[in-house]
Amino acid sequence: LETLYITSFSLFFIFNFLDRHLANIFLLITLFLCLINYKKIYKSIIDNKELTFCIFLFSSYISFVGYYHSSPMRELDNYYRFLLLLPILAIPYDENRMINILSLCALAAFVNFIYIYKLTDISIDRFSGPTSVAITYANMCSTLFIICIYYMFYKHHKSKRLVLSAIIFLALLILTGTRGPIIGILISLLYLSFELFKASEDKIKSTKPLMILLILIISITSIPNPLGDRLKEMSKINFSEPMKIENKSLRERIYYLNYGIDRLRENYLIGIGPENLESDMKESLDGKARGKYHIFPKDHLHNEFLDISIKFGFLSLVLLLITYIFMIKSNDQKQRVLLNIIMIMLISSQLTQSHFSHHQAITFYIALIYILLKKPKKYEL
């Protein structure tokens, strides 16, 4: 049984980079198989009882606010991912298997790119792979890139497969033209250097992630590429006159942030309800030359922390952050470093994307963290 759900989970992860619809099927199979092994799930929940309590508290609060606003279930289901994915706690963590999954994900991503680039007529302006939006794919690729770096430099795995996988994930990230993941990569590499400095007797080795960061910055800014071109556009931002920003994407995001902050001041206690955001934004845009500035209402603000606060109130953000804190608790120092890196990537990515509006992204991160959490050493089927 364990072999079956480990295999199914591995296929779920791999098909995220090949076909997201098949990935969802393998996730459902994984959850079903894990539920059969209910004794191990129970023991895993007991071992992570503080996190489980936070998840139930967060889910209950979302349900309460959703009921208060008469929100339809389709607006709430993604916020229950922490709860629905708990059976994944039954899956044991194995370092060698994780490295194999990374390599197969990179292979799947490469095959997907070749297929789209060579065998279809799809224009690759901002490459999004098998995901619905480029930013989701960029966050997934950047996270696995950082995990490859962690295994190579912190865990000292001398593997050509890891090097090749890191190159593939980085190349695909650049092709997405997505700027947001650079924040997480920057912070993660600095953090990894700090941990290496503490753990290594040879302090020079701790500078390797910094060298990668320097090479990365020089390459992106000096070699023509979609990501570098979009980063250069940020130098033209005029925060005092956001409606005059030339880049449509940046103009929209600045407006969404300003709108969200203004509305949060008035609705910080219980929010406005997730189903009301788009219509409320539409009203706020009336009379502001919507057509002239090409800013259109959306059901999310491209910033998870502002988005959840305005939809469900500020307390929902507090409960979410508390849940994150308990997700990275670990008595194993090396395990904790990996959890911290993934959490850095998750939080930084949520600064530029509303994950709970894109179920693939939040499911990817929660599943990744759950397999790293504490597991019972002995159990019975």
CSV table of N, CA, C and O in Angstrom, one decimal, residues 2 28 31 33 52 61 71-72 74 83 116 138 148 154 181 188 214-215 221 234 282 296 302 306 337 353 367:
chain,number,residue,atom,x,y,z
A,2,GLU,N,1.9,1.3,0.8
A,2,GLU,CA,2.8,2.4,0.9
A,2,GLU,C,3.5,2.6,-0.4
A,2,GLU,O,3.6,3.8,-0.9
A,28,LEU,N,-5.7,12.7,-6.5
A,28,LEU,CA,-6.9,12.0,-6.0
A,28,LEU,C,-6.6,10.6,-5.6
A,28,LEU,O,-7.1,10.1,-4.6
A,31,LEU,N,-4.5,10.5,-2.4
A,31,LEU,CA,-5.3,10.7,-1.2
A,31,LEU,C,-6.2,9.5,-0.8
A,31,LEU,O,-6.3,9.2,0.4
A,33,LEU,N,-5.6,6.3,-1.5
A,33,LEU,CA,-4.7,5.3,-1.0
A,33,LEU,C,-4.2,5.6,0.4
A,33,LEU,O,-4.1,4.7,1.2
A,52,THR,N,-2.0,20.7,13.0
A,52,THR,CA,-3.4,20.2,12.7
A,52,THR,C,-4.4,21.1,13.4
A,52,THR,O,-5.4,21.5,12.8
A,61,TYR,N,-12.5,29.2,10.6
A,61,TYR,CA,-12.7,30.6,10.5
A,61,TYR,C,-13.2,31.0,9.0
A,61,TYR,O,-14.1,31.8,8.8
A,71,SER,N,-21.1,33.0,1.0
A,71,SER,CA,-20.2,32.8,-0.1
A,71,SER,C,-20.4,31.4,-0.7
A,71,SER,O,-20.6,30.4,0.0
A,72,PRO,N,-20.4,31.2,-2.0
A,72,PRO,CA,-20.6,29.9,-2.7
A,72,PRO,C,-19.3,29.1,-2.4
A,72,PRO,O,-18.2,29.6,-2.2
A,74,ARG,N,-17.5,27.3,-4.3
A,74,ARG,CA,-16.4,27.5,-5.3
A,74,ARG,C,-15.4,28.6,-4.9
A,74,ARG,O,-14.3,28.6,-5.3
A,83,LEU,N,-6.5,21.3,4.9
A,83,LEU,CA,-7.3,20.3,5.5
A,83,LEU,C,-7.4,19.1,4.6
A,83,LEU,O,-7.2,17.9,5.0
A,116,ILE,N,5.7,21.7,-26.9
A,116,ILE,CA,5.0,22.9,-27.2
A,116,ILE,C,5.8,23.8,-28.2
A,116,ILE,O,5.2,24.4,-29.1
A,138,ALA,N,6.3,29.6,-13.1
A,138,ALA,CA,7.6,30.2,-12.7
A,138,ALA,C,7.8,29.9,-11.2
A,138,ALA,O,9.0,29.6,-10.8
A,148,CYS,N,17.1,22.0,-5.6
A,148,CYS,CA,18.3,21.4,-6.2
A,148,CYS,C,19.6,22.0,-5.7
A,148,CYS,O,20.6,21.3,-5.4
A,154,TYR,N,24.2,22.2,0.4
A,154,TYR,CA,24.0,22.0,1.8
A,154,TYR,C,24.1,20.5,2.2
A,154,TYR,O,24.7,20.2,3.2
A,181,PRO,N,9.4,35.4,-8.7
A,181,PRO,CA,10.2,34.4,-8.1
A,181,PRO,C,11.7,34.9,-7.8
A,181,PRO,O,12.3,34.2,-6.9
A,188,SER,N,16.4,33.1,-0.5
A,188,SER,CA,16.8,31.7,-0.3
A,188,SER,C,18.3,31.5,-0.4
A,188,SER,O,18.9,30.8,0.5
A,214,LEU,N,25.2,35.8,-7.8
A,214,LEU,CA,25.9,36.9,-8.6
A,214,LEU,C,25.9,36.5,-10.1
A,214,LEU,O,25.6,37.4,-10.9
A,215,ILE,N,26.2,35.3,-10.4
A,215,ILE,CA,26.2,34.8,-11.8
A,215,ILE,C,24.8,35.0,-12.4
A,215,ILE,O,24.6,35.4,-13.5
A,221,THR,N,20.6,40.1,-16.4
A,221,THR,CA,20.6,41.5,-16.7
A,221,THR,C,21.4,41.9,-18.0
A,221,THR,O,21.2,42.9,-18.6
A,234,MET,N,10.8,47.6,-14.7
A,234,MET,CA,10.5,48.0,-13.3
A,234,MET,C,11.2,49.3,-12.9
A,234,MET,O,10.7,50.1,-12.0
A,282,LYS,N,-15.1,46.6,-9.6
A,282,LYS,CA,-15.7,47.1,-10.8
A,282,LYS,C,-16.4,48.5,-10.5
A,282,LYS,O,-16.2,49.4,-11.3
A,296,PHE,N,-8.8,46.3,-15.4
A,296,PHE,CA,-10.1,45.6,-15.4
A,296,PHE,C,-10.2,44.9,-14.0
A,296,PHE,O,-9.2,44.4,-13.5
A,302,HIS,N,-3.5,39.6,-6.7
A,302,HIS,CA,-2.1,39.3,-7.0
A,302,HIS,C,-1.1,39.5,-5.8
A,302,HIS,O,0.1,39.7,-6.0
A,306,LEU,N,-2.7,40.5,1.2
A,306,LEU,CA,-3.7,41.5,1.1
A,306,LEU,C,-5.1,40.9,0.6
A,306,LEU,O,-6.2,41.3,1.1
A,337,VAL,N,16.1,23.5,7.6
A,337,VAL,CA,16.7,24.4,6.5
A,337,VAL,C,15.9,24.2,5.2
A,337,VAL,O,15.6,25.2,4.6
A,353,GLN,N,1.4,36.7,-6.2
A,353,GLN,CA,0.3,35.9,-6.8
A,353,GLN,C,-0.6,35.4,-5.7
A,353,GLN,O,-0.2,35.1,-4.6
A,367,ALA,N,1.6,20.2,-0.5
A,367,ALA,CA,2.0,18.8,-0.7
A,367,ALA,C,3.5,18.6,-0.5
A,367,ALA,O,4.0,17.7,0.2
